[in-house]
mmCIF file of C-alpha atoms in Angstrom:
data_model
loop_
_atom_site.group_PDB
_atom_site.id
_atom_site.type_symbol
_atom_site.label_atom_id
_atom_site.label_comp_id
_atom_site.label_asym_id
_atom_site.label_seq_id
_atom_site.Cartn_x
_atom_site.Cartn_y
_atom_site.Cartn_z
ATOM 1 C CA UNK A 29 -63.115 -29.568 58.936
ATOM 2 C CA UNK A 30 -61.587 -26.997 57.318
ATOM 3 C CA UNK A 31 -58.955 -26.648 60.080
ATOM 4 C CA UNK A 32 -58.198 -30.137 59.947
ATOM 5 C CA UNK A 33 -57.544 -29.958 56.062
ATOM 6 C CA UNK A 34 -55.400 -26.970 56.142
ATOM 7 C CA UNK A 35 -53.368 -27.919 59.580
ATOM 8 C CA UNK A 36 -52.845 -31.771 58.187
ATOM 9 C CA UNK A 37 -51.842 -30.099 54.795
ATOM 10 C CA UNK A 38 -48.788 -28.266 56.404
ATOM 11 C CA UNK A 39 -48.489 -30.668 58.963
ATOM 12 C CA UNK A 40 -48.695 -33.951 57.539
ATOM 13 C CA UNK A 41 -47.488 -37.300 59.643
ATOM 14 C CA UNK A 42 -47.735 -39.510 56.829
ATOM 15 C CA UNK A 43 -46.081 -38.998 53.465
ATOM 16 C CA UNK A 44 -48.977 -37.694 51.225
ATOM 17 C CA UNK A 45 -47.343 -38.708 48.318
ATOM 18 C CA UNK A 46 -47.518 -42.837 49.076
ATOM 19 C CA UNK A 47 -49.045 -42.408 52.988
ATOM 20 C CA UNK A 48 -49.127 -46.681 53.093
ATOM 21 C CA UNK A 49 -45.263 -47.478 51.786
ATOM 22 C CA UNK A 50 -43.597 -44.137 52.335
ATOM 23 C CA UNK A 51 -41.572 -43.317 55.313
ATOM 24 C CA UNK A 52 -43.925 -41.375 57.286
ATOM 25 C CA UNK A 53 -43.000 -37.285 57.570
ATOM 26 C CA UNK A 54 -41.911 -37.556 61.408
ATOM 27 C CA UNK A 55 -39.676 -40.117 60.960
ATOM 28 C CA UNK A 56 -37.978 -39.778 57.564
ATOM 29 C CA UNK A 57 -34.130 -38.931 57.153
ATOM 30 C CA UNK A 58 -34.804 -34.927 56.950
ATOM 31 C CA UNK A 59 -37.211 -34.964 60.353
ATOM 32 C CA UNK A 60 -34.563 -37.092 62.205
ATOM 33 C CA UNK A 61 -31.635 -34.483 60.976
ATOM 34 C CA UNK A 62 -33.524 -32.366 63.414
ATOM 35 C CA UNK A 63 -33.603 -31.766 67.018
ATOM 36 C CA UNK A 64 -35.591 -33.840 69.286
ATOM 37 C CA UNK A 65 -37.933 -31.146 70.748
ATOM 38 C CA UNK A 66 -38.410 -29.560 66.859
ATOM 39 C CA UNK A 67 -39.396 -32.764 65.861
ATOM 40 C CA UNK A 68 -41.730 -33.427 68.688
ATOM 41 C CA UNK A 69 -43.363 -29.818 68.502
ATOM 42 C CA UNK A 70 -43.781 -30.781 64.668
ATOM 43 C CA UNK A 71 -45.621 -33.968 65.830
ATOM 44 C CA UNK A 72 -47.417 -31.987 68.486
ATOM 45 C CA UNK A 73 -49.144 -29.866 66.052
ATOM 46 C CA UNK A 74 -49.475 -32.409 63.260
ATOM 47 C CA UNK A 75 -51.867 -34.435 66.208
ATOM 48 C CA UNK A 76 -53.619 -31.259 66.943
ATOM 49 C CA UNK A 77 -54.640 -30.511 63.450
ATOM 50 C CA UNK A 78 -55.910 -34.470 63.273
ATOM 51 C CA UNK A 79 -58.128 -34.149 66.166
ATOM 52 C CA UNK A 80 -60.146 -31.327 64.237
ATOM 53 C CA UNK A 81 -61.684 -34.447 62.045
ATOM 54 C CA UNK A 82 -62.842 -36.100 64.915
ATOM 55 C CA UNK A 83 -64.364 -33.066 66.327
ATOM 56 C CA UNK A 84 -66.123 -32.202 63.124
ATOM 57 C CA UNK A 85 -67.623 -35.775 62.608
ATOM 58 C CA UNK A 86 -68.770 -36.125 66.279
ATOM 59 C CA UNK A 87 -70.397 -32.264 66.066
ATOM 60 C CA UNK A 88 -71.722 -32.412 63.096
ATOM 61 C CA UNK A 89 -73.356 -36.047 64.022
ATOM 62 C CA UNK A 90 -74.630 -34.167 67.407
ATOM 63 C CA UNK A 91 -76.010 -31.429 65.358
ATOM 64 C CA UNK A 92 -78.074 -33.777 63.300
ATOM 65 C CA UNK A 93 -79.753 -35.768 65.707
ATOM 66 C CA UNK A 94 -80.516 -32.422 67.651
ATOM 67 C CA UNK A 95 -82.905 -31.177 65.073
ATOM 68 C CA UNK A 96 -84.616 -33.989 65.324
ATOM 69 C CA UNK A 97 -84.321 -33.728 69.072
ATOM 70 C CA UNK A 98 -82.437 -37.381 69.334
ATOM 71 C CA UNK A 99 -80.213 -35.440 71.716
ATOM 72 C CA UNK A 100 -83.066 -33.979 73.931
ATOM 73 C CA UNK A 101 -82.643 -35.209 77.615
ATOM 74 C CA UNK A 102 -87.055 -34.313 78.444
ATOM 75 C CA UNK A 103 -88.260 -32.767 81.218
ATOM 76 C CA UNK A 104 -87.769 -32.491 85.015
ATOM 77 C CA UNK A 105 -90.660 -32.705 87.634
ATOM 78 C CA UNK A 106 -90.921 -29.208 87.275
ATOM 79 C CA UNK A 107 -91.527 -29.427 83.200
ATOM 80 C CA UNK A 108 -88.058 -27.805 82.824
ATOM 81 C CA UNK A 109 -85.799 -28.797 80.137
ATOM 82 C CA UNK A 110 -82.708 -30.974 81.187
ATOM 83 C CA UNK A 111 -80.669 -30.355 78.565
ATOM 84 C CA UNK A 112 -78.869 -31.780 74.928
ATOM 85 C CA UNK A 113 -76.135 -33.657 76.244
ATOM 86 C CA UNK A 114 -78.021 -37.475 74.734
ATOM 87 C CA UNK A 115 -75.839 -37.171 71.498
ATOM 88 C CA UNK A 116 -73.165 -35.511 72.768
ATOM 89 C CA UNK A 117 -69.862 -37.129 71.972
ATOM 90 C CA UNK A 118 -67.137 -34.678 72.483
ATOM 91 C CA UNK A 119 -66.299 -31.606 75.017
ATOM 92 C CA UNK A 120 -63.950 -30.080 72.987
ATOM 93 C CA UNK A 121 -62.332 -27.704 75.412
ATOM 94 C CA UNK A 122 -62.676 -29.937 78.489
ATOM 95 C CA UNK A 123 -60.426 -32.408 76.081
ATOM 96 C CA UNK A 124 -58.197 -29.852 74.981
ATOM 97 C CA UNK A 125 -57.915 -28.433 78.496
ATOM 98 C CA UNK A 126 -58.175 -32.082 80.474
ATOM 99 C CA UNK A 127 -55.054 -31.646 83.543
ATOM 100 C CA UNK A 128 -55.336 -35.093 84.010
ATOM 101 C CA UNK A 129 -55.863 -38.582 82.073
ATOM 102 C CA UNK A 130 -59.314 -39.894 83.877
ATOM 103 C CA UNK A 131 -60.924 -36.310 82.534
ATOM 104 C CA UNK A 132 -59.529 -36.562 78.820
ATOM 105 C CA UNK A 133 -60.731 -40.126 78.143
ATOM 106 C CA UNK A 134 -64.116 -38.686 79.708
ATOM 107 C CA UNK A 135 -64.229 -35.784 77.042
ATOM 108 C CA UNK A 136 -63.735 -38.269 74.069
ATOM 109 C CA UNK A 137 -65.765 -40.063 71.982
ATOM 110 C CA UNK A 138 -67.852 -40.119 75.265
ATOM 111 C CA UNK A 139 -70.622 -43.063 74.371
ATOM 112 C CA UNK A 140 -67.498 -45.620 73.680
ATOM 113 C CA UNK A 141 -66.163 -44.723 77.086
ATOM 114 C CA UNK A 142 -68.899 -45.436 79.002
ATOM 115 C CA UNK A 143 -69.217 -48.343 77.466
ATOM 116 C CA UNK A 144 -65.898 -49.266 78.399
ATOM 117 C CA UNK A 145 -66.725 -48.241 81.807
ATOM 118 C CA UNK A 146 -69.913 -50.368 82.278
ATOM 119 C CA UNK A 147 -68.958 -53.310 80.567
ATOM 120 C CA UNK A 148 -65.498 -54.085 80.472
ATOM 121 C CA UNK A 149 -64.176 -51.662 83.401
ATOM 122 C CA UNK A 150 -66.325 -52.891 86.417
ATOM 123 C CA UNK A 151 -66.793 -56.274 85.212
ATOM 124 C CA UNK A 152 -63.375 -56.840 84.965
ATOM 125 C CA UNK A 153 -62.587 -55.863 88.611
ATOM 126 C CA UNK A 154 -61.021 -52.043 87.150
ATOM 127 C CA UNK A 155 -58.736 -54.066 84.856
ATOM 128 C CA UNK A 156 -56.943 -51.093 83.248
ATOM 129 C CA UNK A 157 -55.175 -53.173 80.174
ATOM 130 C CA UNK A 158 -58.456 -55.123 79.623
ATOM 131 C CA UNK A 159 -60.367 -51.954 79.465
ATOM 132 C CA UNK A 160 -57.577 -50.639 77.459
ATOM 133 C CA UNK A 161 -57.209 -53.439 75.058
ATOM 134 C CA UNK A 162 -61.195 -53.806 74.575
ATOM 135 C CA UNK A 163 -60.494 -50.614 72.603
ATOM 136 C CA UNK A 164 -57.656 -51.438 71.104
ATOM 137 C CA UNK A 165 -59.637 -54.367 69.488
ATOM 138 C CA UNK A 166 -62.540 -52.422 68.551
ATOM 139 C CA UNK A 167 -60.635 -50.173 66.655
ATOM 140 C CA UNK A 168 -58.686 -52.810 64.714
ATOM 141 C CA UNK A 169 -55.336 -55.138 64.041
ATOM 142 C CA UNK A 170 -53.321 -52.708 63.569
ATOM 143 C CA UNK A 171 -50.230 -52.385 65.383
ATOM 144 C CA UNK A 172 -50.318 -49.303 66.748
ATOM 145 C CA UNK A 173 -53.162 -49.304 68.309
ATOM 146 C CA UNK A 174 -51.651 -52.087 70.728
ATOM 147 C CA UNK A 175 -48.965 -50.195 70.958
ATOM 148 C CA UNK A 176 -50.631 -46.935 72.031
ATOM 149 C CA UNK A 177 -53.331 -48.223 74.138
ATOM 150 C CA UNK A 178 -51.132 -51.083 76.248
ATOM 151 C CA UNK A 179 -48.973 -47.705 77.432
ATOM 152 C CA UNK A 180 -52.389 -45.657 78.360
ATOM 153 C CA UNK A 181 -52.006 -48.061 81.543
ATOM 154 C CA UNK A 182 -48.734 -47.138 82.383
ATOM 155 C CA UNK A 183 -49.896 -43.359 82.307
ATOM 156 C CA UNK A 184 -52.969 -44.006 84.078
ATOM 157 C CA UNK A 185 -51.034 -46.053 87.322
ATOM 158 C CA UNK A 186 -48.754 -42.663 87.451
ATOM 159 C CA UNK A 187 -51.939 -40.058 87.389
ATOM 160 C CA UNK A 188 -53.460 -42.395 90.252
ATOM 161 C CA UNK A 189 -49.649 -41.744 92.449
ATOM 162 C CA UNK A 190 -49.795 -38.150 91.408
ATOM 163 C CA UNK A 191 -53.323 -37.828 92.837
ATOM 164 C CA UNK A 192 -52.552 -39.615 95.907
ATOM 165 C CA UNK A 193 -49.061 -38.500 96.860
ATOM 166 C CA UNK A 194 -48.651 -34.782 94.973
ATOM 167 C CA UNK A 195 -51.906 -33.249 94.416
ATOM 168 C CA UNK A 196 -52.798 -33.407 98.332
ATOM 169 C CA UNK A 197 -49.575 -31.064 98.781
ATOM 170 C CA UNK A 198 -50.151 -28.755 95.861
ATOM 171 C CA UNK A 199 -53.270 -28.990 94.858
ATOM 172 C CA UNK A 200 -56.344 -26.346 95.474
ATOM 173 C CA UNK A 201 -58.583 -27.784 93.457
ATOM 174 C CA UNK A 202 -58.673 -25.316 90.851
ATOM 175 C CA UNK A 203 -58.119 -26.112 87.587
ATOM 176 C CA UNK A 204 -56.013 -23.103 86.401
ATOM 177 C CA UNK A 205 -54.097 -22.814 89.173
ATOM 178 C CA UNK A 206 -50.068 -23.119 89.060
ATOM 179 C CA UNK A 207 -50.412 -26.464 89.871
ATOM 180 C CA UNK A 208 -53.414 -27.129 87.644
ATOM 181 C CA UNK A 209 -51.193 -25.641 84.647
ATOM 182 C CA UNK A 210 -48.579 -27.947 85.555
ATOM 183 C CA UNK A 211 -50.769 -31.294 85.293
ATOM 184 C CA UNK A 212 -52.348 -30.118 82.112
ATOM 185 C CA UNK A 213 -49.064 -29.097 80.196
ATOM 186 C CA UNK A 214 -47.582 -32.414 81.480
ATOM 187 C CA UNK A 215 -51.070 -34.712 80.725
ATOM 188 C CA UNK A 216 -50.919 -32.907 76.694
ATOM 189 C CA UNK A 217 -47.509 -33.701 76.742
ATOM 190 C CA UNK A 218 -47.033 -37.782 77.917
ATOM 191 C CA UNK A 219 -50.290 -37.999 75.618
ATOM 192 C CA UNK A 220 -49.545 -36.732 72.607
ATOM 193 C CA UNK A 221 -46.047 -39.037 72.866
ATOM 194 C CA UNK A 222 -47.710 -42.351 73.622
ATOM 195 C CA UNK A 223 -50.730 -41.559 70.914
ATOM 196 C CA UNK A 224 -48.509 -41.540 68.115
ATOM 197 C CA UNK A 225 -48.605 -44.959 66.900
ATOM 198 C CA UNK A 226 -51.810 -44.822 66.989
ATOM 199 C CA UNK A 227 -51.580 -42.637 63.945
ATOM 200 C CA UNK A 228 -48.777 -43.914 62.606
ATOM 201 C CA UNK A 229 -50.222 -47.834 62.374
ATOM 202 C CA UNK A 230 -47.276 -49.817 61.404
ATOM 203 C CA UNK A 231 -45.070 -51.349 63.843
ATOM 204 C CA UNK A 232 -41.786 -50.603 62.611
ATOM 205 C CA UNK A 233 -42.778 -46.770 62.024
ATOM 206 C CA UNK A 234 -44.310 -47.250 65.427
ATOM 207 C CA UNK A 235 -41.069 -48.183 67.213
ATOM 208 C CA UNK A 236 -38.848 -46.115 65.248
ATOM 209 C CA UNK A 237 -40.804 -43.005 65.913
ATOM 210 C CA UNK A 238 -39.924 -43.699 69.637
ATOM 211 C CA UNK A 239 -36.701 -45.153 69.231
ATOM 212 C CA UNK A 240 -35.853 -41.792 68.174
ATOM 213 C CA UNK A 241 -37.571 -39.893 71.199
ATOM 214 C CA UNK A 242 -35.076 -42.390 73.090
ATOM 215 C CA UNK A 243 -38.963 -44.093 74.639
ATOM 216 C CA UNK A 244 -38.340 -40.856 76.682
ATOM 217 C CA UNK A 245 -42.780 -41.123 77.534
ATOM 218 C CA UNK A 246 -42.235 -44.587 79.098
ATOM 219 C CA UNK A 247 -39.011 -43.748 80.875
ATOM 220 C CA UNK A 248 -40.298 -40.568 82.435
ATOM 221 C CA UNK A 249 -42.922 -42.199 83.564
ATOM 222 C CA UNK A 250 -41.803 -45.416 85.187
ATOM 223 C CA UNK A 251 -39.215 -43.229 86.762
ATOM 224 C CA UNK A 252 -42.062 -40.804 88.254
ATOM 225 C CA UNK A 253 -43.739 -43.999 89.346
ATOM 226 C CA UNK A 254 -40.604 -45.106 91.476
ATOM 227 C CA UNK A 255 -39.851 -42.225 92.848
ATOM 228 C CA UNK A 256 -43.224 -40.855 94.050
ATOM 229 C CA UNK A 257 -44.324 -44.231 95.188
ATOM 230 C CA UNK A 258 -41.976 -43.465 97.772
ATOM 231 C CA UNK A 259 -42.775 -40.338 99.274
ATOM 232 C CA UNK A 260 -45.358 -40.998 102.539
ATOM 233 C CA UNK A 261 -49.119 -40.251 101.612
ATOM 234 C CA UNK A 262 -50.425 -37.222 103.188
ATOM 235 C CA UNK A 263 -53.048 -37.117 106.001
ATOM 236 C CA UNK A 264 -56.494 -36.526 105.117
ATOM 237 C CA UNK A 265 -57.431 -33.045 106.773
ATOM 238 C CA UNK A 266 -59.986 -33.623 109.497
ATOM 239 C CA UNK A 267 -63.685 -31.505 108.549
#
C-alpha cells in the first residue's frame, strides 16, 4: 500500500487537485508539450504504481482468510497438505512477468476469471467480446471500461496468430529466453496502452489520451494481424 501511495503521489493520472472535472495529468497541455514515448513511460509507471492497490487488497484479503484456514486446499490420499491457493487472487510476479495475454488475465483477480471462463466463455461458444464485455458490465457504466475491454479482443486474436505462426519458429518454450523477453516486453507494452481508459473513465479523456498516441496500440496490432496471417503455419514436428 505504501508503494501505491507514494508511486501514485509522484505519478498521478488524474489531477489530484479536482480528479472528476480536471484535465487528467497525462493528457493536459504540459504532458502533451512532451514527447510521445516520455509521455507514455510517464503513463507506464503511473499504471504500475496503481496496480500496487490491487495487490495489497487482494493479499491482504488472502492473508485473512488464511488464518482462519478459508484458503486451505485439505489433504491428499496420502494426508499431505495440498496447498493455500483457495483464496488466492493474485500471482503477482506471474502478472508482472506474464509474456503473453491468456497468462496475465490468468494471474488477475483470478476467482472473476474463472468465472468468466465457466460461465460466459464456454457457454458462449469462446465468444471473446462477450466474455470481454461480461466484465466490462460488472465493473460498471463507465466509458472506459468499454473502451478498454472491447480492444482486449483485438489483442487476444493477435496473441492467438503469434502462437500459431511465430512462436513455432522462435519459440523454446522457455520463458526467459530471447524470444520469451520479446513477448513479455511487447504483452506489458500493447497492455498498458489499451488499459488506460480504464483508469481514465471518461470518454472524451479516453479518446484524447489515444488520439494523442496517434491509436498507435490498435494500429500496431491490426497491422501485425494482416501481416502474420499471411505467413504459412509451420508443421507440427513428428514425436
Amino acid at each position: 500500500l505504501g508503494i501505491f501511495v507514494a508511486g501514485s503521489g509522484m505519478y498521478p493520472l488524474l489531477n489530484p487537485d479536482d480528479p472528476q472535472n480536471a484535465d487528467p495529468i497525462i493528457i493536459n497541455e504540459e504532458a502533451l508539450a512532451k514527447p510521445m514515448y516520455a509521455r507514455y513511460a510517464y503513463s507506464w509507471l503511473a499504471l504500475f504504481f496503481i496496480r500496487f492497490k490491487y495487490y495489497f487488497a487482494w493479499m491482504n484479503a488472502e492473508g485473512a482468510n488464511n488464518i482462519w484456514y478459508a484458503g486451505f486446499e485439505g489433504f491428499d490420499e496420502k494426508g499431505e497438505a495440498k496447498g493455500w491457493e483457495v483464496s488466492n487472487n493474485i500471482d503477482v510476479i506471474q502478472f508482472e512477468t506474464a509474456p503473453n495475454l491468456k497468462t496475465l488475465s490468468a494471474a488477475w483477480n483470478k476467482k472473476t476469471a474463472n468465472w468468466l471462463a465457466r460461465y460466459v466463455y464456454i457457454r458462449t461458444g469462446g465468444s471473446l467480446f462477450a466474455t470481454y464485455g461480461m466484465s466490462a458490465f460488472w465493473h460498471g457504466f463507465y466509458p472506459g471500461y468499454y473502451l478498454f475491454f472491447m480492444s482486449v479482443p483485438l489483442i487476444s486474436f493477435c496473441e492467438r496468430l503469434g502462437r500459431k505462426k511465430l512462436t513455432p519458429r522462435f519459440g523454446n518454450g522457455k520463458k526467459w529466453s530471447p524470444y520469451g523477453i520479446v513477448c513479455m516486453i511487447t504483452t506489458s507494452l500493447f497492455v498498458q496502452y489499451m488499459i488506460q481508459p480504464f483508469q481514465l473513465l471518461a470518454f472524451d479523456w479516453a479518446v484524447v489520451n489515444w488520439k494523442n498516441y496517434y491509436f498507435i496500440g490498435h494500429i500496431l496490432a491490426v497491422i501485425f494481424y494482416v501481416v502474420v496471417s499471411q505467413l504459412p503455419t509451420p508443421k507440427k514436428k513428428e514425436a
